[in-house]
Short mmCIF file of C-alpha atoms and ligand atoms in Angstrom, two decimals:
data_model
loop_
_atom_site.label_atom_id
_atom_site.label_comp_id
_atom_site.label_asym_id
_atom_site.label_seq_id
_atom_site.Cartn_x
_atom_site.Cartn_y
_atom_site.Cartn_z
CA MET A 1 109.43 118.57 99.52
CA GLN A 2 108.79 118.49 103.26
CA ASP A 3 106.31 116.10 104.85
CA THR A 4 103.96 116.79 107.75
CA TYR A 5 106.77 116.15 110.23
CA ARG A 6 109.20 118.52 108.46
CA ARG A 7 111.30 115.74 107.01
CA GLU A 8 112.84 116.56 103.64
CA ILE A 9 111.73 113.86 101.17
CA ASN A 10 114.41 113.58 98.51
CA TYR A 11 114.98 109.85 98.00
CA LEU A 12 112.93 107.43 95.89
CA ARG A 13 113.53 103.69 95.95
CA VAL A 14 112.19 102.06 92.82
CA SER A 15 111.41 98.36 92.64
CA ILE A 16 111.77 97.61 88.95
CA THR A 17 110.67 93.98 89.13
CA ASP A 18 109.17 91.51 91.59
CA ARG A 19 111.12 88.67 89.96
CA CYS A 20 114.31 87.23 91.34
CA ASN A 21 116.91 84.62 90.55
CA LEU A 22 117.15 83.72 94.27
CA ARG A 23 114.60 82.73 96.93
CA CYS A 24 116.10 84.04 100.17
CA ILE A 25 114.39 82.49 103.16
CA TYR A 26 113.73 85.79 104.95
CA CYS A 27 112.45 87.44 101.81
CA MET A 28 110.29 84.89 100.01
CA PRO A 29 107.96 82.20 101.33
CA PRO A 30 109.10 78.58 100.75
CA GLU A 31 106.58 78.00 97.99
CA GLY A 32 107.95 81.07 96.16
CA VAL A 33 105.82 84.02 95.18
CA ARG A 34 103.45 84.16 92.25
CA TRP A 35 105.07 86.55 89.81
CA THR A 36 102.88 89.45 88.87
CA PRO A 37 101.81 89.40 85.19
CA HIS A 38 104.02 91.62 83.01
CA SER A 39 101.07 93.84 82.12
CA GLU A 40 100.78 94.89 85.77
CA ILE A 41 104.45 95.76 86.13
CA LEU A 42 105.46 99.32 85.32
CA ARG A 43 107.10 99.67 81.91
CA LEU A 44 110.52 101.27 81.88
CA GLU A 45 109.14 104.40 80.17
CA GLU A 46 106.53 104.67 82.94
CA ILE A 47 109.24 104.46 85.58
CA GLU A 48 111.15 107.18 83.79
CA THR A 49 108.05 109.41 83.64
CA ILE A 50 107.46 108.95 87.37
CA VAL A 51 111.09 109.72 88.22
CA ARG A 52 110.93 112.82 86.03
CA ALA A 53 107.85 114.04 87.92
CA ALA A 54 109.42 113.06 91.26
CA ALA A 55 112.50 115.12 90.44
CA LEU A 56 110.21 118.15 90.13
CA THR A 57 109.03 117.55 93.71
CA GLY A 58 112.59 117.54 95.06
CA ILE A 59 113.63 113.89 94.68
CA LYS A 60 117.38 113.86 94.04
CA LYS A 61 118.45 110.34 94.80
CA ILE A 62 117.19 107.15 93.14
CA ARG A 63 117.84 103.57 94.17
CA LEU A 64 116.84 100.79 91.79
CA THR A 65 115.92 97.58 93.57
CA GLY A 66 113.48 94.69 93.35
CA GLY A 67 113.15 91.67 93.34
CA GLU A 68 116.43 91.38 91.56
CA PRO A 69 116.92 94.46 89.37
CA LEU A 70 119.59 92.79 87.21
CA VAL A 71 117.04 90.29 85.86
CA ARG A 72 115.06 93.12 84.26
CA LYS A 73 115.89 93.64 80.59
CA GLY A 74 116.68 97.22 79.67
CA LEU A 75 118.15 98.21 83.04
CA GLU A 76 121.16 99.88 81.46
CA GLY A 77 118.91 102.07 79.28
CA LEU A 78 116.79 102.98 82.31
CA VAL A 79 119.89 104.03 84.25
CA ARG A 80 120.98 106.17 81.30
CA GLN A 81 117.54 107.82 81.03
CA ILE A 82 117.35 108.53 84.75
CA SER A 83 120.87 109.91 84.87
CA ASN A 84 119.81 112.49 82.27
CA ILE A 85 116.87 113.75 84.32
CA PRO A 86 117.60 117.24 85.67
CA GLY A 87 117.67 117.25 89.46
CA ILE A 88 118.66 113.59 89.88
CA ASP A 89 122.19 113.61 91.19
CA ASP A 90 122.63 110.08 92.50
CA ILE A 91 121.65 106.66 91.16
CA ALA A 92 122.34 103.53 93.20
CA LEU A 93 121.40 99.88 92.85
CA THR A 94 120.64 97.10 95.35
CA THR A 95 121.35 93.64 93.96
CA ASN A 96 122.30 90.12 94.94
CA GLY A 97 125.21 90.60 92.52
CA LEU A 98 124.90 87.26 90.73
CA LEU A 99 124.48 88.85 87.30
CA MET A 100 126.81 91.78 87.96
CA THR A 101 129.87 90.49 86.14
CA ALA A 102 128.28 90.87 82.71
CA CYS A 103 127.01 94.39 83.26
CA ALA A 104 128.98 96.29 85.93
CA GLY A 105 131.04 98.29 83.42
CA LYS A 106 128.03 99.09 81.21
CA LEU A 107 125.95 100.23 84.18
CA LYS A 108 128.75 102.46 85.42
CA GLU A 109 129.12 103.94 81.97
CA ALA A 110 125.32 104.50 81.81
CA GLY A 111 125.46 106.59 84.99
CA LEU A 112 125.17 104.20 87.92
CA ARG A 113 127.29 105.52 90.78
CA ARG A 114 127.23 102.95 93.50
CA VAL A 115 125.93 99.56 94.44
CA ASN A 116 124.78 97.58 97.47
CA ILE A 117 125.28 93.84 97.16
CA SER A 118 123.58 91.41 99.52
CA LEU A 119 125.85 88.83 101.10
CA ASP A 120 124.74 87.14 104.30
CA THR A 121 127.42 84.49 104.65
CA LEU A 122 130.92 83.60 103.48
CA LYS A 123 130.20 79.87 103.51
CA GLU A 124 129.15 78.14 100.31
CA ASP A 125 126.71 75.72 101.98
CA ARG A 126 125.07 78.47 104.02
CA TYR A 127 124.75 80.70 100.98
CA ARG A 128 122.91 77.90 99.23
CA GLN A 129 120.76 77.38 102.32
CA ILE A 130 119.76 81.02 102.81
CA THR A 131 119.20 81.80 99.12
CA ARG A 132 117.77 78.32 98.49
CA ILE A 133 119.41 78.19 95.03
CA GLY A 134 122.38 80.59 94.95
CA ASP A 135 126.07 80.06 94.23
CA LEU A 136 128.42 82.01 96.49
CA SER A 137 131.24 82.16 93.96
CA ALA A 138 128.96 83.98 91.49
CA ALA A 139 128.10 86.55 94.18
CA TRP A 140 131.82 87.04 94.87
CA GLU A 141 132.57 87.53 91.19
CA GLY A 142 129.79 90.12 91.12
CA ILE A 143 131.31 91.98 94.06
CA GLN A 144 134.75 91.94 92.45
CA SER A 145 133.37 93.15 89.12
CA ALA A 146 131.62 96.06 90.85
CA LEU A 147 134.93 97.07 92.45
CA ASP A 148 136.77 96.63 89.14
CA ALA A 149 134.19 98.74 87.29
CA GLY A 150 134.84 101.62 89.68
CA LEU A 151 131.36 101.67 91.20
CA HIS A 152 131.92 103.49 94.45
CA PRO A 153 131.23 102.79 97.18
CA VAL A 154 130.49 99.07 97.01
CA LYS A 155 128.48 98.19 100.11
CA LEU A 156 127.67 94.69 101.30
CA ASN A 157 124.30 94.15 102.98
CA THR A 158 124.36 91.40 105.60
CA VAL A 159 121.14 90.47 107.40
CA VAL A 160 122.12 88.91 110.72
CA ILE A 161 120.04 85.92 111.79
CA ARG A 162 120.53 84.24 115.15
CA GLY A 163 121.58 80.64 114.86
CA PHE A 164 122.33 81.02 111.17
CA ASN A 165 125.11 83.53 110.50
CA ASP A 166 125.62 85.37 113.79
CA ASP A 167 128.85 83.40 114.24
CA GLU A 168 130.21 85.01 111.02
CA VAL A 169 129.92 88.71 111.83
CA ALA A 170 133.63 89.07 112.62
CA ALA A 171 134.64 87.28 109.41
CA VAL A 172 132.33 89.52 107.36
CA ALA A 173 133.62 92.65 109.13
CA ARG A 174 137.19 91.59 108.32
CA LEU A 175 136.39 91.95 104.60
CA THR A 176 136.73 95.70 105.16
CA LEU A 177 140.36 95.42 106.21
CA ASP A 178 142.08 95.01 102.87
CA ARG A 179 139.36 95.95 100.37
CA PRO A 180 137.37 99.18 100.02
CA LEU A 181 134.18 97.34 100.93
CA HIS A 182 131.58 98.86 103.23
CA VAL A 183 129.75 96.18 105.19
CA ARG A 184 126.34 97.01 106.63
CA PHE A 185 124.81 94.70 109.20
CA ILE A 186 121.03 94.81 108.88
CA GLU A 187 118.61 93.80 111.61
CA LEU A 188 116.16 91.16 110.47
CA MET A 189 112.73 92.72 110.01
CA PRO A 190 109.32 91.09 110.37
CA VAL A 191 108.26 91.89 106.84
CA GLY A 192 106.13 89.62 104.69
CA SER A 193 105.32 85.98 105.16
CA SER A 194 108.94 84.90 105.41
CA ASP A 195 109.23 81.58 107.17
CA SER A 196 112.43 82.50 108.95
CA TRP A 197 111.10 85.37 110.99
CA ALA A 198 110.68 84.57 114.62
CA ALA A 199 111.49 86.92 117.45
CA GLY A 200 114.22 84.50 118.53
CA ARG A 201 116.07 84.98 115.22
CA PHE A 202 116.46 88.72 115.69
CA VAL A 203 119.92 90.00 116.69
CA PRO A 204 120.03 93.65 117.83
CA ALA A 205 122.85 95.74 116.35
CA GLY A 206 124.24 96.43 119.85
CA GLU A 207 124.91 92.73 120.27
CA ILE A 208 126.69 92.57 116.89
CA MET A 209 128.84 95.55 117.86
CA ASP A 210 129.79 93.91 121.16
CA ALA A 211 130.74 90.70 119.37
CA LEU A 212 132.87 92.65 116.88
CA SER A 213 134.66 94.63 119.58
CA VAL A 214 135.50 91.43 121.46
CA GLY A 215 136.75 89.65 118.34
CA LEU A 216 138.39 92.51 116.42
CA GLY A 217 139.14 95.31 118.84
CA ARG A 218 137.71 98.77 119.16
CA LEU A 219 135.37 100.08 116.43
CA HIS A 220 136.24 103.69 115.61
CA PRO A 221 133.38 105.99 114.56
CA ALA A 222 133.81 106.68 110.83
CA LYS A 223 132.58 109.14 108.24
CA GLN A 224 129.69 107.83 106.18
CA PRO A 225 130.61 106.50 102.74
CA ALA A 226 128.66 108.23 99.92
CA GLY A 227 124.92 107.69 100.23
CA GLY A 228 125.41 106.72 103.88
CA GLY A 229 121.68 106.71 104.67
CA PRO A 230 120.43 105.70 108.10
CA ALA A 231 123.36 103.43 109.03
CA LYS A 232 125.85 104.37 111.74
CA TYR A 233 129.40 103.74 110.54
CA TYR A 234 132.60 102.53 112.19
CA ARG A 235 136.03 101.45 111.06
CA LEU A 236 138.47 98.82 112.23
CA LYS A 237 142.01 100.07 112.80
CA ASP A 238 143.76 100.64 109.42
CA ALA A 239 140.79 99.21 107.46
CA GLN A 240 140.08 100.37 103.91
CA GLY A 241 136.31 100.01 104.28
CA THR A 242 133.75 100.73 106.98
CA ILE A 243 131.22 98.80 109.03
CA GLY A 244 127.66 100.13 109.29
CA PHE A 245 124.65 99.11 111.34
CA ILE A 246 121.09 99.47 110.14
CA THR A 247 118.99 99.47 113.27
CA ALA A 248 115.48 99.57 111.80
CA MET A 249 114.19 97.64 114.79
CA SER A 250 116.31 98.40 117.86
CA ASP A 251 116.76 102.11 117.20
CA HIS A 252 114.56 103.17 114.32
CA PHE A 253 115.53 106.17 112.25
CA CYS A 254 112.03 107.23 111.18
CA HIS A 255 112.56 110.80 112.45
CA LYS A 256 115.08 111.32 109.67
CA CYS A 257 113.43 109.17 106.99
CA ASN A 258 113.71 110.90 103.62
CA ARG A 259 112.28 108.23 101.34
CA LEU A 260 109.36 107.09 99.28
CA ARG A 261 109.09 103.69 97.62
CA LEU A 262 107.67 102.85 94.23
CA THR A 263 106.56 99.22 93.96
CA ALA A 264 107.02 97.23 90.77
CA THR A 265 103.29 97.54 90.13
CA GLY A 266 103.32 101.31 90.40
CA GLY A 267 102.18 101.87 93.98
CA LEU A 268 103.84 104.75 95.78
CA ARG A 269 104.44 103.81 99.41
CA PRO A 270 105.27 106.49 101.93
CA CYS A 271 106.60 103.85 104.34
CA LEU A 272 107.78 100.25 103.84
CA TYR A 273 105.78 99.13 106.86
CA ASP A 274 102.53 100.91 106.10
CA GLU A 275 100.10 99.20 103.79
CA ARG A 276 98.79 102.44 102.33
CA GLU A 277 99.97 103.21 98.84
CA ILE A 278 98.99 105.63 96.12
CA ASP A 279 98.47 104.10 92.71
CA LEU A 280 100.42 105.81 89.94
CA LYS A 281 100.14 103.12 87.27
CA ASN A 282 96.46 103.45 86.40
CA PRO A 283 96.45 107.26 86.33
CA LEU A 284 99.54 107.10 84.08
CA ARG A 285 97.90 104.58 81.76
CA GLN A 286 94.81 106.74 81.64
CA GLY A 287 96.90 109.64 80.37
CA ALA A 288 97.88 111.55 83.51
CA GLY A 289 100.52 114.17 82.82
CA HIS A 290 103.37 115.42 84.98
CA ARG A 291 101.16 117.78 86.97
CA GLU A 292 98.77 114.98 88.01
CA ILE A 293 101.63 112.64 88.90
CA ILE A 294 103.24 115.39 90.98
CA ASN A 295 99.92 115.84 92.82
CA LEU A 296 99.78 112.11 93.57
CA ILE A 297 103.36 112.17 94.85
CA THR A 298 102.40 115.10 97.08
CA ASP A 299 99.45 113.04 98.38
CA ALA A 300 101.82 110.18 99.25
CA VAL A 301 104.16 112.53 101.10
CA ALA A 302 101.19 113.95 103.02
CA ILE A 303 100.29 110.52 104.44
CA LYS A 304 103.83 109.53 105.37
CA PRO A 305 103.50 108.25 108.94
CA VAL A 306 105.61 109.61 111.77
CA GLN A 307 107.18 106.16 112.28
CA HIS A 308 106.78 102.49 111.43
CA HIS A 309 104.91 100.01 113.61
CA MET A 310 107.02 96.93 113.10
CA LEU A 311 107.56 96.52 116.81
CA ASP A 312 103.80 96.08 117.26
CA GLY A 313 104.17 92.89 115.27
CA TRP A 314 102.32 94.15 112.22
CA GLN A 315 103.16 92.16 109.14
CA ASP A 316 102.14 92.70 105.58
CA GLU A 317 101.18 89.18 104.69
CA ARG A 318 99.99 90.18 101.27
CA ARG A 319 103.34 91.34 100.04
CA VAL A 320 106.84 90.10 100.59
CA MET A 321 110.01 92.16 100.56
CA SER A 322 110.86 91.16 96.99
CA GLN A 323 107.63 92.80 95.85
CA LEU A 324 107.98 95.92 97.98
CA GLY A 325 111.56 96.65 97.07
CA GLY A 326 113.77 96.21 100.11
N1 SAM B 401 117.54 91.33 95.21
C1 SAM B 401 118.24 92.42 95.70
C2 SAM B 401 119.08 92.06 96.89
O1 SAM B 401 118.89 90.98 97.44
O2 SAM B 401 119.93 92.87 97.27
C3 SAM B 401 117.38 93.64 96.00
C4 SAM B 401 116.08 93.41 96.72
S1 SAM B 401 116.22 92.81 98.38
C5 SAM B 401 114.50 92.71 98.84
C6 SAM B 401 116.87 94.22 99.22
C7 SAM B 401 117.43 93.98 100.58
O3 SAM B 401 116.38 93.62 101.47
C8 SAM B 401 118.47 92.85 100.65
O4 SAM B 401 119.67 93.36 101.18
C9 SAM B 401 117.84 91.86 101.60
O5 SAM B 401 118.82 91.23 102.38
C10 SAM B 401 116.93 92.73 102.42
N2 SAM B 401 115.84 92.01 103.06
C11 SAM B 401 114.91 91.22 102.48
N3 SAM B 401 114.05 90.72 103.41
C12 SAM B 401 114.47 91.20 104.62
C13 SAM B 401 114.01 91.07 105.97
N4 SAM B 401 112.93 90.33 106.29
N5 SAM B 401 114.69 91.72 106.94
C14 SAM B 401 115.78 92.49 106.65
N6 SAM B 401 116.24 92.67 105.40
C15 SAM B 401 115.60 92.03 104.40
FE1 SF4 B 402 115.82 87.96 95.75
FE2 SF4 B 402 116.96 89.96 97.07
FE3 SF4 B 402 114.77 88.76 98.04
FE4 SF4 B 402 117.04 87.42 98.02
S1 SF4 B 402 116.62 89.31 99.17
S2 SF4 B 402 115.04 86.64 97.32
S3 SF4 B 402 118.00 88.17 96.21
S4 SF4 B 402 114.87 89.95 96.19
#
């Protein structure tokens, strides 16, 4: 389906839970978030119904995210159901990877194609600091198990934060040399009530690229790995993987945005940075059928803004990234 600005909307990101086994400082406030009661979270069958309706509007690609999607029971069954929906040709997952080892093979077998794993640092103490409670070795095991299970591509999401991990960008980029890992450097975004956001913490992608070129030599423009999305990709000489840059702030890609987001509580958001959302949960629970859900999806597409307003300093204090589905 095309929106008002003639963008083809074919990608739905689905937050399947607001819960998480980590408390990343840029994602959750220090006091943690109050988990939403289970009754307000979409049931897996409801998610499936929405995806089925979305597929009829032209959605082809689904990304399951959260919160931490691997903490939600029944994920494997959901992946299997979604992979059987006609029209859906790609299912991906964004995870912190900590629980991946136990389920990578089963998820692949259920129909998951590829995975993005968040990894902001290669140092144990910093990993603990940024996630507040995480164990780096468990994240590494998760990454390895995704590679072993044949999920492809495996991308690593690294949010770059000045004064925290900006001295590690070359080391993270080097991971692409001898493994088929695709690193994506993400600009820190002023979303939610995260305590770490301050303009001074932001590192523009151009600066990361300059640092990489100085430390590692020329970056060669590269073909996008599958599901490339808005990142621009490069490759180090002879590297197995690629290096991407997600420039949501310094060079936004709204003109080619193809996505909608479904929150864990059933709100359909046309834009991550726009507080408007169309409620699908209550209509569903009141018996809405496919036709009505399709109409609501069409309404959400119709109000998709031309671009985000993050640079104006707008912040959604009421919801943090873990609840929106990053
Ligand atoms: N728990 C999963 C994970 O960490 O990958 C999925 C949800 S998480 C909200 C999705 C992505 O959003 C992660 O890669 C995370 O680093 C990113 N993220 C969260 N808050 C962010 C912020 N303020 N700026 C940029 N990226 C952010
Ligand atoms: Fe959890 Fe992901 Fe947010 Fe970290 S970024 S707190 S892992 S939802």
